[in-house]
mmCIF file of C-alpha atoms in Angstrom:
data_model
loop_
_atom_site.group_PDB
_atom_site.id
_atom_site.type_symbol
_atom_site.label_atom_id
_atom_site.label_comp_id
_atom_site.label_asym_id
_atom_site.label_seq_id
_atom_site.Cartn_x
_atom_site.Cartn_y
_atom_site.Cartn_z
ATOM 1 C CA ASP A 1 -25.371 -15.268 17.604
ATOM 2 C CA ILE A 2 -27.117 -15.371 14.780
ATOM 3 C CA GLN A 3 -25.343 -14.039 11.569
ATOM 4 C CA MET A 4 -27.199 -12.589 8.629
ATOM 5 C CA THR A 5 -24.777 -12.614 5.284
ATOM 6 C CA GLN A 6 -26.003 -9.896 3.068
ATOM 7 C CA SER A 7 -25.585 -10.520 -1.218
ATOM 8 C CA PRO A 8 -23.571 -8.906 -2.951
ATOM 9 C CA SER A 9 -21.521 -6.945 -0.317
ATOM 10 C CA SER A 10 -22.610 -3.813 -3.397
ATOM 11 C CA LEU A 11 -24.229 -3.194 -6.550
ATOM 12 C CA SER A 12 -24.446 -0.965 -9.536
ATOM 13 C CA ALA A 13 -27.287 -0.277 -11.221
ATOM 14 C CA SER A 14 -28.995 2.292 -13.330
ATOM 15 C CA VAL A 15 -32.208 3.982 -12.996
ATOM 16 C CA GLY A 16 -35.606 2.147 -13.306
ATOM 17 C CA ASP A 17 -33.540 -1.364 -12.559
ATOM 18 C CA ARG A 18 -34.923 -3.852 -10.707
ATOM 19 C CA VAL A 19 -32.839 -4.585 -7.625
ATOM 20 C CA THR A 20 -32.616 -7.391 -5.345
ATOM 21 C CA ILE A 21 -30.754 -7.795 -2.209
ATOM 22 C CA THR A 22 -30.723 -11.161 0.002
ATOM 23 C CA CYS A 23 -29.823 -11.904 3.353
ATOM 24 C CA ARG A 24 -28.896 -15.219 5.071
ATOM 25 C CA ALA A 25 -29.404 -15.437 8.487
ATOM 26 C CA SER A 26 -27.275 -18.375 10.236
ATOM 27 C CA GLN A 27 -30.718 -20.291 11.491
ATOM 28 C CA SER A 28 -33.908 -19.910 11.483
ATOM 29 C CA ILE A 29 -35.946 -16.754 12.298
ATOM 30 C CA SER A 30 -39.770 -17.044 11.554
ATOM 31 C CA THR A 31 -40.406 -13.293 9.996
ATOM 32 C CA TYR A 32 -37.943 -11.801 12.149
ATOM 33 C CA LEU A 33 -36.109 -9.626 9.738
ATOM 34 C CA ASN A 34 -36.329 -5.833 9.238
ATOM 35 C CA TRP A 35 -34.273 -3.714 6.303
ATOM 36 C CA TYR A 36 -32.712 0.060 6.269
ATOM 37 C CA GLN A 37 -31.811 2.127 3.964
ATOM 38 C CA GLN A 38 -28.788 4.427 5.171
ATOM 39 C CA LYS A 39 -27.408 7.687 3.408
ATOM 40 C CA PRO A 40 -23.934 9.039 4.232
ATOM 41 C CA GLY A 41 -23.980 10.593 7.217
ATOM 42 C CA ARG A 42 -27.810 10.150 7.938
ATOM 43 C CA ALA A 43 -29.350 7.792 10.538
ATOM 44 C CA PRO A 44 -30.777 5.219 9.193
ATOM 45 C CA LYS A 45 -33.792 4.310 8.190
ATOM 46 C CA VAL A 46 -36.850 1.254 8.690
ATOM 47 C CA LEU A 47 -37.827 -0.021 5.112
ATOM 48 C CA ILE A 48 -39.833 -2.968 5.406
ATOM 49 C CA TYR A 49 -40.276 -4.889 8.877
ATOM 50 C CA ALA A 50 -41.293 -8.730 10.136
ATOM 51 C CA ALA A 51 -39.980 -9.989 6.490
ATOM 52 C CA SER A 52 -42.703 -7.992 4.381
ATOM 53 C CA SER A 53 -44.446 -5.370 5.897
ATOM 54 C CA LEU A 54 -43.830 -1.807 4.389
ATOM 55 C CA GLN A 55 -42.868 1.092 7.187
ATOM 56 C CA SER A 56 -45.579 4.405 6.995
ATOM 57 C CA GLY A 57 -44.318 6.724 4.103
ATOM 58 C CA VAL A 58 -41.810 3.831 2.400
ATOM 59 C CA PRO A 59 -42.523 4.080 -1.379
ATOM 60 C CA SER A 60 -44.655 0.791 -2.580
ATOM 61 C CA ARG A 61 -41.189 0.071 -4.901
ATOM 62 C CA PHE A 62 -39.701 -1.644 -2.053
ATOM 63 C CA SER A 63 -40.885 -4.917 -1.271
ATOM 64 C CA GLY A 64 -39.323 -7.900 0.932
ATOM 65 C CA SER A 65 -40.321 -11.156 1.117
ATOM 66 C CA GLY A 66 -38.654 -14.809 3.152
ATOM 67 C CA SER A 67 -39.385 -16.326 6.064
ATOM 68 C CA GLY A 68 -36.886 -19.179 8.415
ATOM 69 C CA THR A 69 -33.396 -17.701 6.841
ATOM 70 C CA ASP A 70 -33.521 -16.358 3.640
ATOM 71 C CA PHE A 71 -34.734 -13.306 2.669
ATOM 72 C CA THR A 72 -34.596 -10.655 -0.076
ATOM 73 C CA LEU A 73 -35.344 -6.910 -0.560
ATOM 74 C CA THR A 74 -36.705 -5.794 -4.382
ATOM 75 C CA ILE A 75 -36.758 -2.705 -4.941
ATOM 76 C CA SER A 76 -38.906 -2.411 -8.690
ATOM 77 C CA SER A 77 -37.503 0.170 -9.978
ATOM 78 C CA LEU A 78 -34.337 2.542 -9.181
ATOM 79 C CA GLN A 79 -34.682 6.210 -8.310
ATOM 80 C CA LEU A 80 -31.646 8.085 -7.752
ATOM 81 C CA GLU A 81 -32.521 8.757 -4.384
ATOM 82 C CA ASP A 82 -32.500 4.690 -3.362
ATOM 83 C CA PHE A 83 -29.173 4.611 -3.809
ATOM 84 C CA ALA A 84 -27.906 4.456 -0.128
ATOM 85 C CA ILE A 85 -26.355 0.750 1.548
ATOM 86 C CA TYR A 86 -28.992 -1.177 3.497
ATOM 87 C CA TYR A 87 -28.992 -3.604 6.053
ATOM 88 C CA CYS A 88 -31.093 -6.228 6.833
ATOM 89 C CA GLN A 89 -31.245 -6.912 10.995
ATOM 90 C CA GLN A 90 -32.867 -10.072 12.646
ATOM 91 C CA SER A 91 -34.737 -9.000 15.866
ATOM 92 C CA TYR A 92 -36.270 -12.744 16.863
ATOM 93 C CA ILE A 93 -33.134 -13.262 20.301
ATOM 94 C CA THR A 94 -30.728 -11.238 21.196
ATOM 95 C CA PRO A 95 -27.756 -10.161 20.258
ATOM 96 C CA ILE A 96 -29.785 -8.208 17.928
ATOM 97 C CA THR A 97 -27.686 -8.538 14.330
ATOM 98 C CA PHE A 98 -27.171 -6.287 11.537
ATOM 99 C CA GLY A 99 -25.979 -8.035 7.676
ATOM 100 C CA GLN A 100 -22.632 -5.998 7.063
ATOM 101 C CA GLY A 101 -24.419 -3.777 4.610
ATOM 102 C CA THR A 102 -25.320 -3.817 0.501
ATOM 103 C CA ARG A 103 -23.723 -0.173 -1.136
ATOM 104 C CA LEU A 104 -26.106 0.336 -3.751
ATOM 105 C CA GLU A 105 -24.343 2.380 -6.448
ATOM 106 C CA ILE A 106 -25.083 4.446 -9.740
ATOM 107 C CA LYS A 107 -23.481 2.243 -13.100
ATOM 108 C CA GLU B 1 -43.271 15.369 14.873
ATOM 109 C CA VAL B 2 -41.230 12.335 16.440
ATOM 110 C CA GLN B 3 -37.648 13.799 17.499
ATOM 111 C CA LEU B 4 -34.824 11.716 19.017
ATOM 112 C CA VAL B 5 -31.725 14.256 20.045
ATOM 113 C CA GLU B 6 -28.096 12.572 21.241
ATOM 114 C CA SER B 7 -26.194 14.238 23.484
ATOM 115 C CA GLY B 8 -22.764 13.587 24.831
ATOM 116 C CA GLY B 9 -19.972 12.585 23.029
ATOM 117 C CA GLY B 10 -16.524 13.823 22.812
ATOM 118 C CA LEU B 11 -12.646 12.471 23.135
ATOM 119 C CA VAL B 12 -12.116 10.704 25.728
ATOM 120 C CA GLN B 13 -8.973 8.747 26.990
ATOM 121 C CA PRO B 14 -8.810 4.940 27.071
ATOM 122 C CA GLY B 15 -9.885 3.873 30.587
ATOM 123 C CA GLY B 16 -11.644 7.205 30.374
ATOM 124 C CA SER B 17 -15.401 7.173 31.475
ATOM 125 C CA LEU B 18 -18.606 9.459 29.230
ATOM 126 C CA ARG B 19 -22.477 9.400 29.663
ATOM 127 C CA LEU B 20 -24.290 9.952 26.511
ATOM 128 C CA SER B 21 -28.084 11.872 26.517
ATOM 129 C CA CYS B 22 -31.034 11.012 24.064
ATOM 130 C CA ALA B 23 -33.749 13.347 24.469
ATOM 131 C CA ALA B 24 -37.249 12.211 23.069
ATOM 132 C CA SER B 25 -40.306 13.985 21.680
ATOM 133 C CA GLY B 26 -43.457 14.256 19.565
ATOM 134 C CA PHE B 27 -44.487 10.271 21.097
ATOM 135 C CA THR B 28 -45.169 8.582 24.109
ATOM 136 C CA PHE B 29 -41.327 7.792 25.731
ATOM 137 C CA ARG B 30 -43.009 5.564 29.012
ATOM 138 C CA ASN B 31 -44.588 3.452 25.778
ATOM 139 C CA TYR B 32 -41.763 2.463 23.918
ATOM 140 C CA TRP B 33 -38.955 0.199 24.249
ATOM 141 C CA MET B 34 -35.638 2.150 23.810
ATOM 142 C CA SER B 35 -31.764 1.022 22.056
ATOM 143 C CA TRP B 36 -28.510 2.595 21.761
ATOM 144 C CA VAL B 37 -27.282 1.740 18.522
ATOM 145 C CA ARG B 38 -23.805 2.413 17.440
ATOM 146 C CA GLN B 39 -21.759 2.515 13.946
ATOM 147 C CA ALA B 40 -17.854 2.838 14.078
ATOM 148 C CA PRO B 41 -16.400 5.319 11.324
ATOM 149 C CA GLY B 42 -16.817 3.668 8.289
ATOM 150 C CA LYS B 43 -18.722 0.699 9.050
ATOM 151 C CA GLY B 44 -21.581 -1.246 10.042
ATOM 152 C CA LEU B 45 -24.413 -1.311 12.060
ATOM 153 C CA GLN B 46 -23.890 -2.319 15.742
ATOM 154 C CA TRP B 47 -26.834 -2.494 18.279
ATOM 155 C CA VAL B 48 -25.161 -2.016 21.556
ATOM 156 C CA ALA B 49 -27.842 -2.341 24.368
ATOM 157 C CA ASN B 50 -32.150 -1.917 25.331
ATOM 158 C CA ILE B 51 -34.795 -1.022 27.781
ATOM 159 C CA LYS B 52 -37.931 -1.325 28.323
ATOM 160 C CA GLN B 53 -40.975 0.857 29.624
ATOM 161 C CA ASP B 54 -40.094 1.139 32.997
ATOM 162 C CA GLY B 55 -36.529 0.337 33.215
ATOM 163 C CA SER B 56 -37.155 -2.823 34.788
ATOM 164 C CA VAL B 57 -35.645 -4.909 31.496
ATOM 165 C CA LYS B 58 -31.425 -4.358 30.191
ATOM 166 C CA LYS B 59 -30.560 -6.436 27.670
ATOM 167 C CA SER B 60 -27.259 -5.315 25.944
ATOM 168 C CA VAL B 61 -24.130 -6.891 23.343
ATOM 169 C CA ASP B 62 -21.714 -9.270 25.612
ATOM 170 C CA ALA B 63 -18.665 -6.447 24.267
ATOM 171 C CA VAL B 64 -20.168 -4.015 26.288
ATOM 172 C CA LYS B 65 -21.241 -6.093 29.230
ATOM 173 C CA GLY B 66 -20.118 -5.166 32.095
ATOM 174 C CA ARG B 67 -18.697 -1.556 31.132
ATOM 175 C CA PHE B 68 -21.749 0.072 29.758
ATOM 176 C CA THR B 69 -25.473 0.608 31.278
ATOM 177 C CA ILE B 70 -28.983 1.615 29.684
ATOM 178 C CA SER B 71 -31.081 3.954 31.864
ATOM 179 C CA ARG B 72 -34.115 5.681 31.367
ATOM 180 C CA ASP B 73 -36.108 9.007 32.759
ATOM 181 C CA ASN B 74 -39.722 8.801 31.807
ATOM 182 C CA ALA B 75 -40.422 11.831 33.918
ATOM 183 C CA LYS B 76 -37.652 13.572 31.805
ATOM 184 C CA ASN B 77 -38.135 11.921 28.635
ATOM 185 C CA SER B 78 -35.004 10.927 28.351
ATOM 186 C CA LEU B 79 -32.563 7.437 27.836
ATOM 187 C CA TYR B 80 -28.985 7.395 28.366
ATOM 188 C CA LEU B 81 -26.055 5.246 28.584
ATOM 189 C CA GLN B 82 -23.329 5.050 30.718
ATOM 190 C CA MET B 83 -20.158 4.090 29.625
ATOM 191 C CA ASN B 84 -17.280 3.562 31.152
ATOM 192 C CA SER B 85 -13.615 2.050 30.599
ATOM 193 C CA LEU B 86 -13.710 3.179 27.152
ATOM 194 C CA ARG B 87 -12.138 1.321 24.840
ATOM 195 C CA VAL B 88 -10.145 2.181 21.281
ATOM 196 C CA GLU B 89 -12.966 0.110 19.498
ATOM 197 C CA ASP B 90 -15.919 1.996 21.258
ATOM 198 C CA THR B 91 -14.657 5.277 18.872
ATOM 199 C CA ALA B 92 -18.098 5.419 16.914
ATOM 200 C CA VAL B 93 -21.758 6.899 16.229
ATOM 201 C CA TYR B 94 -23.767 6.324 18.782
ATOM 202 C CA PHE B 95 -27.754 5.858 17.860
ATOM 203 C CA CYS B 96 -30.105 6.100 20.169
ATOM 204 C CA ALA B 97 -33.669 4.662 18.612
ATOM 205 C CA SER B 98 -36.912 3.791 19.669
ATOM 206 C CA LEU B 99 -38.551 0.426 19.157
ATOM 207 C CA GLY B 100 -41.256 -0.246 17.463
ATOM 208 C CA HIS B 101 -43.692 -3.341 17.654
ATOM 209 C CA TRP B 102 -45.665 -5.424 15.340
ATOM 210 C CA GLY B 103 -49.111 -6.468 16.532
ATOM 211 C CA LEU B 104 -48.507 -9.208 19.317
ATOM 212 C CA SER B 105 -46.237 -11.134 17.342
ATOM 213 C CA GLY B 106 -42.983 -10.001 19.247
ATOM 214 C CA ILE B 107 -41.060 -9.121 16.268
ATOM 215 C CA SER B 108 -39.760 -5.336 16.985
ATOM 216 C CA TYR B 109 -37.710 -2.828 14.436
ATOM 217 C CA PHE B 110 -35.842 0.162 15.207
ATOM 218 C CA GLU B 111 -38.897 2.776 14.393
ATOM 219 C CA SER B 112 -37.417 6.630 14.432
ATOM 220 C CA TRP B 113 -33.067 7.664 15.473
ATOM 221 C CA GLY B 114 -31.146 9.988 16.301
ATOM 222 C CA GLN B 115 -28.712 11.954 14.477
ATOM 223 C CA GLY B 116 -26.359 10.264 16.667
ATOM 224 C CA THR B 117 -23.142 11.704 18.472
ATOM 225 C CA LEU B 118 -19.901 10.301 17.932
ATOM 226 C CA VAL B 119 -17.826 8.705 20.750
ATOM 227 C CA THR B 120 -13.573 8.790 19.937
ATOM 228 C CA VAL B 121 -11.713 7.364 22.224
ATOM 229 C CA SER B 122 -8.060 7.643 21.896
ATOM 230 C CA SER B 123 -4.901 9.078 23.709
#
């Protein structure tokens, strides 16, 4: 199975900050990497697919990059509604696997 | 508007069975791969199973192989998960999700999600 490791596991930041979350795969997955946001009691929502493609309707302050084993999700200027848990996920091979999540909290 | 509505969750004893359903609307259900993803209380996301548009291909995580069966009825726009021999560690919110695909690359992602249904396995 491909292991997905996110860092950090939690992060405190302020409104307006630029934030970067990283995701590392245990083997190369090309750009078969997606990012999700989940708020408490809600279903996850896709933000970025194929490593860098912005899902329709997602604000442009979200961006993704990377290929192979190392990927990043960047939020250019944090808004109040961005405080949530973020997950990366690989779709290169089954079993599909997720990172453990990064909790983004208000400082 | 795309809608996925899960039902069928509840409390069941270890070793018992449960059948989850997911009713889809707002998109052409028969054109999409569909999935189940679960989330144990306070934990992260775990993919459970996928099924191809016509039901001819099914894949699942090792932890549920031989116990869970994914199926679909395209005439009813519905996805199912038959869960047998349930274990305490199967306790989770179960989400159904549609799989989007990016171009011809084969890159897939969980595009739309239901609100989830809670399955609790406990004596």
